[in-house]
Amino acid sequence: MIDIPAELAATQEKYNKEAGRAFVAALPDLTAAFLDRWDLRLAGEPMHGVGALVLPVDRADGTPAVLKLQIRDHESEGEPVALRLWNGDGAVRLLDHDEPTGTMLLERLDASRMLAHQPDVHEGVLVIARLLAHLHTTTAPEGMRRLGDMTAAVLERTPRALDRIPEPEARRLVADCAAAVREVADDPGDRLLHWDLHDENVLAADRAPWLAIDPKPLAGDPGFDLWPALANNFDPDDIVWRFDAMTDVLALDRARARAWTYGRLLQKCLWETEEGRPPDETDLEIARRLRGRRA
């Protein structure tokens, strides 16, 4: 038997409601089944993120690994596809995968050496940019969820979101972001994006200084991948430096990258307004700082 972390149960209840409760209830039996199926031995205490239970294990030959159990949804279903294509170049390596459940066996990285623990925030941003440069060399496969489809849906829903923003300055800012996204929407890109690369999703390993974990992949423009590193360890006075540094490393056109970064604001704004909340002030401030950057 394993102990299911209370925090994981709480987040599943919050975000996935009945499906989350069913997932948590099934985890002990599901874990036991995969330990037996893949001939694994538990090798440490359970870990978890918002949506997954991660168990350190050893394979029959002694190889260290982790067993990741999560709800299979439109975000997580692309994770094994992306990891298989990246094949360890800049990301954790996939060792085995069960498609019906989304359960994965991954190489074990050093969870005690997370990029978030590094004191130099600027170096952390550069690490993320260099990892993205590796990941973005891969063309997204057919069937991967696509930024173009997401953008069309977001722009269609934006007028309703604007009606729900009472504060005039915030409403104008979101409307300006939508206008910028419309200018690039016809060319959404085809790179394999991580979508959520911030400093808690980067771990150290013996075979590489840093590797990305936990992608929520999609096909699109690399500029759409900048937002997490801009918002992480939020410092409004550092936003322009981070944006310039990342676009330099990735050799991106800054006007285009800024427009796709605004696309993340629109996506997040919809999540907030459709739940009856105002846009997040951190998100708005990132947009303000980038709007003030003219070059």
mmCIF file of N, CA, C and O in Angstrom, residues 2 41-47 54-58 108:
data_model
loop_
_atom_site.group_PDB
_atom_site.id
_atom_site.type_symbol
_atom_site.label_atom_id
_atom_site.label_comp_id
_atom_site.label_asym_id
_atom_site.label_seq_id
_atom_site.Cartn_x
_atom_site.Cartn_y
_atom_site.Cartn_z
ATOM 1 N N ILE A 2 0.379 2.293 -0.620
ATOM 2 C CA ILE A 2 1.066 3.572 -0.608
ATOM 3 C C ILE A 2 0.142 4.612 0.007
ATOM 4 O O ILE A 2 -1.084 4.484 -0.024
ATOM 5 N N ARG A 41 10.326 -2.059 -8.021
ATOM 6 C CA ARG A 41 10.381 -2.059 -6.558
ATOM 7 C C ARG A 41 10.408 -0.616 -6.079
ATOM 8 O O ARG A 41 11.192 0.201 -6.579
ATOM 9 N N LEU A 42 9.537 -0.293 -5.120
ATOM 10 C CA LEU A 42 9.521 1.063 -4.571
ATOM 11 C C LEU A 42 10.870 1.390 -3.957
ATOM 12 O O LEU A 42 11.470 0.555 -3.262
ATOM 13 N N ALA A 43 11.328 2.636 -4.170
ATOM 14 C CA ALA A 43 12.674 3.011 -3.722
ATOM 15 C C ALA A 43 12.685 4.381 -3.050
ATOM 16 O O ALA A 43 13.734 5.024 -2.996
ATOM 17 N N GLY A 44 11.557 4.826 -2.545
ATOM 18 C CA GLY A 44 11.526 6.126 -1.890
ATOM 19 C C GLY A 44 10.111 6.573 -1.612
ATOM 20 O O GLY A 44 9.140 5.868 -1.908
ATOM 21 N N GLU A 45 9.991 7.751 -1.034
ATOM 22 C CA GLU A 45 8.698 8.291 -0.665
ATOM 23 C C GLU A 45 7.974 8.863 -1.885
ATOM 24 O O GLU A 45 8.618 9.365 -2.812
ATOM 25 N N PRO A 46 6.634 8.798 -1.871
ATOM 26 C CA PRO A 46 5.880 9.372 -2.986
ATOM 27 C C PRO A 46 6.128 10.869 -3.131
ATOM 28 O O PRO A 46 6.316 11.587 -2.142
ATOM 29 N N MET A 47 6.125 11.333 -4.376
ATOM 30 C CA MET A 47 6.195 12.755 -4.693
ATOM 31 C C MET A 47 4.962 13.084 -5.534
ATOM 32 O O MET A 47 4.273 12.194 -6.033
ATOM 33 N N VAL A 54 4.101 10.599 -8.319
ATOM 34 C CA VAL A 54 5.396 10.171 -8.851
ATOM 35 C C VAL A 54 6.104 9.341 -7.787
ATOM 36 O O VAL A 54 6.328 9.823 -6.668
ATOM 37 N N LEU A 55 6.443 8.110 -8.143
ATOM 38 C CA LEU A 55 7.032 7.181 -7.182
ATOM 39 C C LEU A 55 8.437 6.788 -7.624
ATOM 40 O O LEU A 55 8.614 6.250 -8.735
ATOM 41 N N PRO A 56 9.457 7.014 -6.794
ATOM 42 C CA PRO A 56 10.792 6.492 -7.109
ATOM 43 C C PRO A 56 10.756 4.961 -7.061
ATOM 44 O O PRO A 56 10.224 4.362 -6.118
ATOM 45 N N VAL A 57 11.308 4.341 -8.093
ATOM 46 C CA VAL A 57 11.321 2.881 -8.180
ATOM 47 C C VAL A 57 12.661 2.421 -8.737
ATOM 48 O O VAL A 57 13.416 3.206 -9.311
ATOM 49 N N ASP A 58 12.917 1.126 -8.565
ATOM 50 C CA ASP A 58 14.048 0.474 -9.221
ATOM 51 C C ASP A 58 13.496 -0.602 -10.145
ATOM 52 O O ASP A 58 12.563 -1.341 -9.779
ATOM 53 N N ARG A 108 15.022 8.364 -13.701
ATOM 54 C CA ARG A 108 15.009 9.108 -12.441
ATOM 55 C C ARG A 108 16.067 10.204 -12.470
ATOM 56 O O ARG A 108 17.260 9.931 -12.641
#
